[in-house]
Short mmCIF file of N, CA, C and O in Angstrom, two decimals:
data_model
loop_
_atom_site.label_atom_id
_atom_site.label_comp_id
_atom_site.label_asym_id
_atom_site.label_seq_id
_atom_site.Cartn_x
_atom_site.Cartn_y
_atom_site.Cartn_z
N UNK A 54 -15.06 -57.57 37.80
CA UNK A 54 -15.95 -56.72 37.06
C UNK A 54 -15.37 -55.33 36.83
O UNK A 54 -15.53 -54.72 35.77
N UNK A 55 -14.63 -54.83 37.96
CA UNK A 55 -14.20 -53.55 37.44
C UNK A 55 -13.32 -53.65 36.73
O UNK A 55 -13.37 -53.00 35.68
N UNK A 56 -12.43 -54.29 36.95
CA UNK A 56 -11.38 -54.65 35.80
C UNK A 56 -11.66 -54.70 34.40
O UNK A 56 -10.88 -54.42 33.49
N UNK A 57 -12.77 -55.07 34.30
CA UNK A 57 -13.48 -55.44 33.03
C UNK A 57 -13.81 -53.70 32.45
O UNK A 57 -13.47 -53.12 31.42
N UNK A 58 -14.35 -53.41 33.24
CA UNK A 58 -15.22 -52.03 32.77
C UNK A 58 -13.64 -50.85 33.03
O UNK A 58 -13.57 -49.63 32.85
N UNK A 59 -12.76 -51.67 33.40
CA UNK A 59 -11.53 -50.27 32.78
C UNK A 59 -10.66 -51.03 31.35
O UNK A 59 -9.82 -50.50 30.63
N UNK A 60 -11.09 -52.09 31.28
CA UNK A 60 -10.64 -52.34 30.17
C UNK A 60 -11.01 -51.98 29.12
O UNK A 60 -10.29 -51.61 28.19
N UNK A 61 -12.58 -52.06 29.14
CA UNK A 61 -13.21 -51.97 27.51
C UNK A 61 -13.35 -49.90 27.79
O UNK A 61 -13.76 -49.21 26.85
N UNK A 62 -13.08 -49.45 28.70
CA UNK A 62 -12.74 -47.94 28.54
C UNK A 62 -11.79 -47.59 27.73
O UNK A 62 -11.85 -46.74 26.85
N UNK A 63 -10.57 -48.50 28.13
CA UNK A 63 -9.33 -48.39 27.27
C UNK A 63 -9.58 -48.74 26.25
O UNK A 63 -9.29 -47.93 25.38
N UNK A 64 -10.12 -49.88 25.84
CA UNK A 64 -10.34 -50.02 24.29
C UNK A 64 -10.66 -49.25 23.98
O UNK A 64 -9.97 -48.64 23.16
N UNK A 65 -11.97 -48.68 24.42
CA UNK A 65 -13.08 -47.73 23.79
C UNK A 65 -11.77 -46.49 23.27
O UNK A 65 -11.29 -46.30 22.16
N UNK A 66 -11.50 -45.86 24.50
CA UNK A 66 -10.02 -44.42 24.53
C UNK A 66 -9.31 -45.13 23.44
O UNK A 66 -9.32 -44.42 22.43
N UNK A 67 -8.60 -46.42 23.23
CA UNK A 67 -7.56 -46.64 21.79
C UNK A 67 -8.65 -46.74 20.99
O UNK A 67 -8.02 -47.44 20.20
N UNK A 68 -9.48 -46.68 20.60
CA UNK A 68 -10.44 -47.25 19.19
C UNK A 68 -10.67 -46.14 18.91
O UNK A 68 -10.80 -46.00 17.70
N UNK A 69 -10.85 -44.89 19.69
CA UNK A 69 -11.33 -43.51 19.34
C UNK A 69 -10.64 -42.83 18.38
O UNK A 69 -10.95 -42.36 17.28
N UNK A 70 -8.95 -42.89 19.46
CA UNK A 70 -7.92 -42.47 19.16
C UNK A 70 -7.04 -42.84 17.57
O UNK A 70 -6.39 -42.21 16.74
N UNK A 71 -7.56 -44.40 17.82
CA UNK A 71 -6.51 -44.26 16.38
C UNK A 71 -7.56 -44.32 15.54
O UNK A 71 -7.11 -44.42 14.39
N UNK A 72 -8.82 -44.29 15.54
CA UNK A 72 -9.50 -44.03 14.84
C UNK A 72 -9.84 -42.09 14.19
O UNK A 72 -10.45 -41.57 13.25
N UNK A 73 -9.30 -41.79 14.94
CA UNK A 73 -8.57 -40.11 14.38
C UNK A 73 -8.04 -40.23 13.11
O UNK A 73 -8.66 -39.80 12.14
N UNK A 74 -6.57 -40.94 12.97
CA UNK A 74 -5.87 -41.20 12.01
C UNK A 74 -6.13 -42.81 10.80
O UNK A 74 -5.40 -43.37 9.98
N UNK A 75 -7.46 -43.02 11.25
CA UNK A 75 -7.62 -44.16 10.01
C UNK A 75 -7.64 -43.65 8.59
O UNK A 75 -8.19 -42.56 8.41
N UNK A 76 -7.13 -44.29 7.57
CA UNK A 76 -6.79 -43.52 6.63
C UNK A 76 -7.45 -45.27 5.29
O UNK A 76 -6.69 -46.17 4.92
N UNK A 77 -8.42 -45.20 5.04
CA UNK A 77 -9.31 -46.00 3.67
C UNK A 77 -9.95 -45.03 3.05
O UNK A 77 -10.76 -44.18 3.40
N UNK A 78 -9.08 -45.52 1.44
CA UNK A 78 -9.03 -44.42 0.67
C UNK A 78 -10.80 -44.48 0.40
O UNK A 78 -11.32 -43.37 0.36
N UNK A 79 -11.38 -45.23 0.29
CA UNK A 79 -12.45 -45.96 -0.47
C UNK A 79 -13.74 -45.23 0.45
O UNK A 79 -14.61 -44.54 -0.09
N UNK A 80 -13.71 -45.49 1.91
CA UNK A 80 -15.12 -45.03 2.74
C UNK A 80 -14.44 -44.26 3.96
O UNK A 80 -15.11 -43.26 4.25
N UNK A 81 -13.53 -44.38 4.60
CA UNK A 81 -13.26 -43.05 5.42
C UNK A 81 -12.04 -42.86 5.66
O UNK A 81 -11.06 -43.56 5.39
N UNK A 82 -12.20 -41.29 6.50
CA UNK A 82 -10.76 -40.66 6.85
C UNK A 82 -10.50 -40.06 7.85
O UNK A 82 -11.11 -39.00 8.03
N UNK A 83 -9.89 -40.35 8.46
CA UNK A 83 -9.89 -39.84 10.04
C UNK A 83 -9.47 -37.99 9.91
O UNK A 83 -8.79 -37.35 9.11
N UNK A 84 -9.99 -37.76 10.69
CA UNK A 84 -10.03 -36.01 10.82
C UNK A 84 -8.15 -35.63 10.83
O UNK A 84 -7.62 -34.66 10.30
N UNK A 85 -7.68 -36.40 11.38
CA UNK A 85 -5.65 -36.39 11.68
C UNK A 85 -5.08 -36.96 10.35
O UNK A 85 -3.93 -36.62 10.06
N UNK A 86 -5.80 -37.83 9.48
CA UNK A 86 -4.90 -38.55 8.77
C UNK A 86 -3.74 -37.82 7.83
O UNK A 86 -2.55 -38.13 7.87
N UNK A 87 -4.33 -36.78 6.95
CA UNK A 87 -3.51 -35.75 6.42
C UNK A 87 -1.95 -35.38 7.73
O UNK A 87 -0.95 -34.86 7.24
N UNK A 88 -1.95 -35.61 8.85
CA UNK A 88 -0.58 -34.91 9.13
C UNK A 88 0.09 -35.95 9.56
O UNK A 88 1.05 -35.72 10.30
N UNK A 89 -0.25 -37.40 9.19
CA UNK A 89 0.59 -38.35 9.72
C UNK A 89 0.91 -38.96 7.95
O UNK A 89 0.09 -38.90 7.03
N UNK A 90 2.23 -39.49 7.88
CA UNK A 90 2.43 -39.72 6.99
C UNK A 90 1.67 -41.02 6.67
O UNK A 90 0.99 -41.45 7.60
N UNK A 91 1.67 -41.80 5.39
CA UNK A 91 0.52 -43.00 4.53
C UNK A 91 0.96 -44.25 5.10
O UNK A 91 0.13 -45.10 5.39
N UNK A 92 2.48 -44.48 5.34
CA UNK A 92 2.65 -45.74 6.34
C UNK A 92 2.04 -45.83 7.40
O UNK A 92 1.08 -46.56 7.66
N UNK A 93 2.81 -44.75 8.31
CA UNK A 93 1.81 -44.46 9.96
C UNK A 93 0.56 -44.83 9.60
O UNK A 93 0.23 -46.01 9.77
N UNK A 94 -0.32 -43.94 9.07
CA UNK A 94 -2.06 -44.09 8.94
C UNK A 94 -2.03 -45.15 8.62
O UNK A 94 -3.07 -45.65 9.06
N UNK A 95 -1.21 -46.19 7.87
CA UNK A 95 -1.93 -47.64 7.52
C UNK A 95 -1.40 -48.12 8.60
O UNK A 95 -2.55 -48.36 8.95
N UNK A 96 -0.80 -48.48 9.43
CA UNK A 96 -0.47 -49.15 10.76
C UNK A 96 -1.49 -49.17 11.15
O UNK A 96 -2.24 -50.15 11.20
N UNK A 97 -1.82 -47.44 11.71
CA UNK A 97 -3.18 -47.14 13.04
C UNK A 97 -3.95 -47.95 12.20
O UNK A 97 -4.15 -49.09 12.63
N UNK A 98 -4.52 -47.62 10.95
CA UNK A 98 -5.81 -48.24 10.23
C UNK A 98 -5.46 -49.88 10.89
O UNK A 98 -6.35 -50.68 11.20
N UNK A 99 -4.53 -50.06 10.97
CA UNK A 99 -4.47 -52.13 10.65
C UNK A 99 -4.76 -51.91 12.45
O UNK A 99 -5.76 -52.55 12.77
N UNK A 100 -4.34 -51.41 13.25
CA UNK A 100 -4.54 -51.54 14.38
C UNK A 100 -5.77 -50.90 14.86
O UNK A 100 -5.97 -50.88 16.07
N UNK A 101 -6.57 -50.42 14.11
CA UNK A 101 -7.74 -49.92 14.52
C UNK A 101 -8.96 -51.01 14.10
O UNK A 101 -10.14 -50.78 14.35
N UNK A 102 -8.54 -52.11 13.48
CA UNK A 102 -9.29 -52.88 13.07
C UNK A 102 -8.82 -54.13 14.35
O UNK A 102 -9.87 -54.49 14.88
N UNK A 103 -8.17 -54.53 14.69
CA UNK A 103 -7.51 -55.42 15.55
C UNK A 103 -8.07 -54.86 16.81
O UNK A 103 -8.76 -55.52 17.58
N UNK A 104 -7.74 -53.60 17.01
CA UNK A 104 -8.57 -52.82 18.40
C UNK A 104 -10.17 -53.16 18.43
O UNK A 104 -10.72 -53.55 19.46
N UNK A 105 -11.05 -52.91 16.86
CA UNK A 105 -12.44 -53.20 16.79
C UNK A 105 -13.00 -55.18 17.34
O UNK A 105 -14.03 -55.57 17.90
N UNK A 106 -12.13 -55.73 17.01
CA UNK A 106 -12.27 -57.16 17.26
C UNK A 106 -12.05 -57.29 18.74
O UNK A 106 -12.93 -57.69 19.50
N UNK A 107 -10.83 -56.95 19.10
CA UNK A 107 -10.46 -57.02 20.41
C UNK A 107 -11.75 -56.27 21.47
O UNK A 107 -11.84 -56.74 22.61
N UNK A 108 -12.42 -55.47 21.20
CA UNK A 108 -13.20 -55.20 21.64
C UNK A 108 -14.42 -55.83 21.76
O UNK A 108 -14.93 -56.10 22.84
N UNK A 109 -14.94 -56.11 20.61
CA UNK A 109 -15.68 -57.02 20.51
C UNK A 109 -16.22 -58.18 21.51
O UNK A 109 -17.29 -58.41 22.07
N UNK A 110 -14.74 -58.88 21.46
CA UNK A 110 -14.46 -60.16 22.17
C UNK A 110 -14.39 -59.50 23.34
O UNK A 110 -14.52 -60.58 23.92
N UNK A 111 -14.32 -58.81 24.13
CA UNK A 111 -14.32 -58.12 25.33
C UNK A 111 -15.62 -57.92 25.62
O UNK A 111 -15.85 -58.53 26.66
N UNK A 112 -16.48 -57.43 25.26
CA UNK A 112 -18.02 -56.99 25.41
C UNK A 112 -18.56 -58.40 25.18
O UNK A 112 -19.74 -58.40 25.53
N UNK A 113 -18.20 -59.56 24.76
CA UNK A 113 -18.98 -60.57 24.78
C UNK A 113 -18.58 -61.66 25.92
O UNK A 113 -19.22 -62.59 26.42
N UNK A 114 -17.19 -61.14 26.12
CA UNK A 114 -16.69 -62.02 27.47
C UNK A 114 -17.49 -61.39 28.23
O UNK A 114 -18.37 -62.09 28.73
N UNK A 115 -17.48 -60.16 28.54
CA UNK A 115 -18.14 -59.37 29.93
C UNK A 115 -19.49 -59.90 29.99
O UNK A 115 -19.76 -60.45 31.05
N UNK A 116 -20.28 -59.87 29.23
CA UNK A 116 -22.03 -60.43 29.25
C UNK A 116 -22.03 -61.65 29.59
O UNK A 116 -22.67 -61.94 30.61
N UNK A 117 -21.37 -62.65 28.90
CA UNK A 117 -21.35 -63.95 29.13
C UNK A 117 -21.18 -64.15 30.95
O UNK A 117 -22.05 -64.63 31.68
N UNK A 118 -19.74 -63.60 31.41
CA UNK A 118 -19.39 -63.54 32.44
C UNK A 118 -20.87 -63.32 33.66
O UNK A 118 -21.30 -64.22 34.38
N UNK A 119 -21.25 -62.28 33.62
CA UNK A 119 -22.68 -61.39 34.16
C UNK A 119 -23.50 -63.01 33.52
O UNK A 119 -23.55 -63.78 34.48
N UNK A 120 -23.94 -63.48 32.57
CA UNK A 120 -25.00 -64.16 32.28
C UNK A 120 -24.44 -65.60 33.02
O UNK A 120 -25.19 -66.52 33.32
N UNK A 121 -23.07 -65.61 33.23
CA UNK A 121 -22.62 -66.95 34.11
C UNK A 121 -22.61 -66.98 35.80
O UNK A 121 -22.69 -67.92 36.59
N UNK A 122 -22.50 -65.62 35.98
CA UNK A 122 -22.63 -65.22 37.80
C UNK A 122 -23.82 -65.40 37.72
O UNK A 122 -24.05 -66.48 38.25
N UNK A 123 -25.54 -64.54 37.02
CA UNK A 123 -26.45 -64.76 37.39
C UNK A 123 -27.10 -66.86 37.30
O UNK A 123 -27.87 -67.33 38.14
N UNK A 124 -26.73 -67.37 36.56
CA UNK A 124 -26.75 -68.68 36.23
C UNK A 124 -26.12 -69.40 37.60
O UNK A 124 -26.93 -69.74 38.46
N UNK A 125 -24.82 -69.62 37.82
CA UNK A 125 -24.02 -70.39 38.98
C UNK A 125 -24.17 -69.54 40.21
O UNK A 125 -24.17 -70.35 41.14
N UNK A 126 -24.30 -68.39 40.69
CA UNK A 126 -24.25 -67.92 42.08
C UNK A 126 -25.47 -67.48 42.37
O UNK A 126 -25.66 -67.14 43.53
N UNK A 127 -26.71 -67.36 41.28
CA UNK A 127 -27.95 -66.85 41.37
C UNK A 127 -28.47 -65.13 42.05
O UNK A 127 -29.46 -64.61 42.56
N UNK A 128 -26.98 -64.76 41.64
CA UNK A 128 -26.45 -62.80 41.94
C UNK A 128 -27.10 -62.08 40.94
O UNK A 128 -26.32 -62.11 40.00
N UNK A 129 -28.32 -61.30 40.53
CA UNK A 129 -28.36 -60.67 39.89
C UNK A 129 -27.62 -59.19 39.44
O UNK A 129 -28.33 -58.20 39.65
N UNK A 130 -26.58 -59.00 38.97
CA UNK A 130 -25.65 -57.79 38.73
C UNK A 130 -26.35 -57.28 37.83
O UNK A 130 -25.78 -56.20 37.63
N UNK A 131 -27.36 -57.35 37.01
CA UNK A 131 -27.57 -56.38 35.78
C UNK A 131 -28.77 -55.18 36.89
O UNK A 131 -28.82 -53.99 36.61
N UNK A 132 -29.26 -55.53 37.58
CA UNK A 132 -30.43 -54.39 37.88
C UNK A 132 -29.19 -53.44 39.28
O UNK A 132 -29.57 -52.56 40.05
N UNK A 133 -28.65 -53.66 39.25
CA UNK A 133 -27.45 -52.95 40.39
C UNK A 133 -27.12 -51.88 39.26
O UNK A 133 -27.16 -50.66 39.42
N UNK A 134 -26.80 -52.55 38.09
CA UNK A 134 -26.08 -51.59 36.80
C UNK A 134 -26.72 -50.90 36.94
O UNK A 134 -26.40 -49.95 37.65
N UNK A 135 -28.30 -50.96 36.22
CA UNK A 135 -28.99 -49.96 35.76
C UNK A 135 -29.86 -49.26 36.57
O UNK A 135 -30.62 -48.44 36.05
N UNK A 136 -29.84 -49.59 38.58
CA UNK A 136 -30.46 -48.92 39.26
C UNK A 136 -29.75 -48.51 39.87
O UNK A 136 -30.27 -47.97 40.84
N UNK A 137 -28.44 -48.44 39.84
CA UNK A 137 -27.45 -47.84 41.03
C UNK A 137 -27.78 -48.47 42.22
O UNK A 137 -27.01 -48.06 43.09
N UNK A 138 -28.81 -49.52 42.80
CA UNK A 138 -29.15 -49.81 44.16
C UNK A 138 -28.76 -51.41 43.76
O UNK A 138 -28.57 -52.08 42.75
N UNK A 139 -28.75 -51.57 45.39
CA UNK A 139 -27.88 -53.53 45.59
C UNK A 139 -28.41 -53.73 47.23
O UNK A 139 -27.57 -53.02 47.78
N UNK A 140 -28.82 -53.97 47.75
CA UNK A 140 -28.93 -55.27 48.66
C UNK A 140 -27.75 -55.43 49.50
O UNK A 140 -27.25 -56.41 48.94
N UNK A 141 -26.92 -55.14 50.49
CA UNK A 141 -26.09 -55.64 50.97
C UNK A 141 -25.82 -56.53 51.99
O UNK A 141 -26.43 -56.16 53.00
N UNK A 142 -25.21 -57.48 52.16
CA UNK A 142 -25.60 -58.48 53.78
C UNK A 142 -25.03 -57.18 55.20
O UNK A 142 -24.11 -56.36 55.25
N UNK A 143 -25.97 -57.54 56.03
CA UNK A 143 -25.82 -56.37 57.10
C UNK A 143 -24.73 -56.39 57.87
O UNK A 143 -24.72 -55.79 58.95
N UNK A 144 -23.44 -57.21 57.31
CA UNK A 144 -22.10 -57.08 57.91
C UNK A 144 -21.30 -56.00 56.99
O UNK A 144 -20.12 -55.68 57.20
N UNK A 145 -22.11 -55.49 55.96
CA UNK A 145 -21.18 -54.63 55.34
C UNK A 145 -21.92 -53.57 55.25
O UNK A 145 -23.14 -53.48 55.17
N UNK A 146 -20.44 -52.12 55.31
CA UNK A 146 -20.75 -51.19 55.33
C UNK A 146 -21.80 -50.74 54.13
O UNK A 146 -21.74 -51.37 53.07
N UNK A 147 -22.73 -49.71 54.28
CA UNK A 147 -22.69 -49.00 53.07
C UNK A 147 -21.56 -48.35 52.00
O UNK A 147 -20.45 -48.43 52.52
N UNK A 148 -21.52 -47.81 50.84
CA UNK A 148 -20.04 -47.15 50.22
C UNK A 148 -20.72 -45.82 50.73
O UNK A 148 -21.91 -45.56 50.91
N UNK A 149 -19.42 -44.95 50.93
CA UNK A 149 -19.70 -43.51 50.94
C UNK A 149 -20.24 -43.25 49.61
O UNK A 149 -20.18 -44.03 48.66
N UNK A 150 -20.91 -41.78 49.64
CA UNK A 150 -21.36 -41.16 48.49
C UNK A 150 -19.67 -39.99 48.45
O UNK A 150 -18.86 -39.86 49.38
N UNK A 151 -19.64 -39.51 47.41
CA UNK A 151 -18.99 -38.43 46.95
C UNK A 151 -18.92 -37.07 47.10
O UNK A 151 -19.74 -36.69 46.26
N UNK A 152 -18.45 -36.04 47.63
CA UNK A 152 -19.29 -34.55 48.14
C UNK A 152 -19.91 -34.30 46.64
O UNK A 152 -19.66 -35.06 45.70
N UNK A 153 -20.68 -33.26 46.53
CA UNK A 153 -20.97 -32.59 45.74
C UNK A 153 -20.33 -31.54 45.22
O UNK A 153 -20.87 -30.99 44.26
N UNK A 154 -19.32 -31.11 45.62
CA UNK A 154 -18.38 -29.99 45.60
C UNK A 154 -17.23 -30.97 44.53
O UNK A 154 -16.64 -30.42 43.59
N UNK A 155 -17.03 -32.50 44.86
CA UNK A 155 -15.91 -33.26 44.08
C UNK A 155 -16.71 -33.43 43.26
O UNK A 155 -16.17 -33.00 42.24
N UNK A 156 -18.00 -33.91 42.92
CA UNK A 156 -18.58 -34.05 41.49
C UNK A 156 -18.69 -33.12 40.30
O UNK A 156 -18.65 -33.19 39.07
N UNK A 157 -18.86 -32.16 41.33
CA UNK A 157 -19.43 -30.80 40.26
C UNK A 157 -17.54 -30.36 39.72
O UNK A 157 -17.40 -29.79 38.63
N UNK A 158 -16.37 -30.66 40.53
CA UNK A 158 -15.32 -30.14 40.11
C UNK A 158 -15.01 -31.51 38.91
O UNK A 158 -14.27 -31.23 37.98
N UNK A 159 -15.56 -32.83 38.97
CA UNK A 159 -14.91 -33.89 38.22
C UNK A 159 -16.10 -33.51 36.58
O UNK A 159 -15.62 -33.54 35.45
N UNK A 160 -17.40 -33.23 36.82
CA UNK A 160 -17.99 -32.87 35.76
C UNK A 160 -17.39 -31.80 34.87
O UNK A 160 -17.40 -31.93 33.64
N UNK A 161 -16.74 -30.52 35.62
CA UNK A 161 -16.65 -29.33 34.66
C UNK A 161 -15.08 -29.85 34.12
O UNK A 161 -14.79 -29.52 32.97
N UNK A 162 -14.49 -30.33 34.58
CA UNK A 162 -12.90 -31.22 33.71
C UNK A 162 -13.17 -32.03 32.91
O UNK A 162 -12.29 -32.09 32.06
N UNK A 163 -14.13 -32.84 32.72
CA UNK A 163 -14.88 -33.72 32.20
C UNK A 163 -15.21 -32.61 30.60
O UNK A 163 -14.63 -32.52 29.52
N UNK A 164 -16.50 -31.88 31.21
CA UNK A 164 -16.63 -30.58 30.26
C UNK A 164 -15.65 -30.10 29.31
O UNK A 164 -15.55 -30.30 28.10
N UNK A 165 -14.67 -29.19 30.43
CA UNK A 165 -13.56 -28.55 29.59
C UNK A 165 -13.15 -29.48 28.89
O UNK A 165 -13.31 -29.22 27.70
N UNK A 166 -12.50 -30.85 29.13
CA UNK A 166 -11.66 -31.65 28.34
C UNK A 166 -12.53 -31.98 26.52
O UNK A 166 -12.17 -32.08 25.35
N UNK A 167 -13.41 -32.03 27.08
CA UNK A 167 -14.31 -32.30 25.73
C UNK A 167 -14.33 -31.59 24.94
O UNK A 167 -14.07 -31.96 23.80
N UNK A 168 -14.70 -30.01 25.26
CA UNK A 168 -14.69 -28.73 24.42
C UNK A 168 -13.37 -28.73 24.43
O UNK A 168 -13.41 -27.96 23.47
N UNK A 169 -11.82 -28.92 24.68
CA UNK A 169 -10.88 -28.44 23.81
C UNK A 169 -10.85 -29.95 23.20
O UNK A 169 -10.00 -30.15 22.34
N UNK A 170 -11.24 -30.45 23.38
CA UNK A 170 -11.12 -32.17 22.12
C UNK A 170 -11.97 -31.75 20.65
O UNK A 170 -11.60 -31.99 19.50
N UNK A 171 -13.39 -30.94 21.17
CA UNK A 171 -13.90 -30.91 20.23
C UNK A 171 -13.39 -29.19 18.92
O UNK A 171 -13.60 -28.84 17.76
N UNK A 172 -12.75 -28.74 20.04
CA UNK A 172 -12.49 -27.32 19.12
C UNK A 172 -11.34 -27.94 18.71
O UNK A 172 -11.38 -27.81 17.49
N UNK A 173 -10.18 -28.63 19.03
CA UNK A 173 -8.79 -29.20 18.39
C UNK A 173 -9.21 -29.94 17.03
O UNK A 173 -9.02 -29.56 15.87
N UNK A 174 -9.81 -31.07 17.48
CA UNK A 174 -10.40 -31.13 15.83
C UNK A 174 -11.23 -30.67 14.85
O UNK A 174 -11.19 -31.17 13.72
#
């Protein structure tokens, strides 16, 4: 499962990215396309469409997967997702929590990174 959820991150991070430089003359234009030359932009464009599928098929493996654990092992994983809480057998630890001092430093990098993403373009 985690594997899964750093994958379709990466997609998500390449689909963003070359979606910067998609270049269709007809309905859109990526905010970069002007400084990459018309070959380049048609590559990213062809690979930004191959990235959209590939993704796709990723988000439908992952559900299926989740709709096949709850089916064969009778594990419900979707209310863990969306409640942060799980049930554990009493041979296992709890997970630590995180300080608050590391969150609040991983949020404001988080922050900054965004505001110079969003003032660069």
């Amino acid at each position: 499962g985690a594997w899964m959820v750093l994958l379709l991150l990466l997609l998500l991070l390449a689909e963003t990215l070359t979606g910067l430089y998609v270049n269709n003359d007809v309905a859109d234009q990526g905010p970069l396309t002007d400084i990459s030359p018309a070959a380049v932009a048609n590559a990213i464009t062809a690979l930004h469409a191959i990235l959209w599928d590939v993704l796709l098929a990723a988000v439908i493996v992952h559900v299926l997967a989740i709709i096949a654990y709850a089916a064969v092992k009778r594990h419900n994983l979707l209310a863990p997702m969306i409640t942060g809480r799980k049930r554990l057998p009493a041979n296992i630890a709890a997970p630590r929590i995180a300080s608050l001092p590391r969150a609040a430093l991983l949020l404001a990098c988080s922050a900054l990174a965004t505001v110079l993403l969003a003032s660069f373009l």
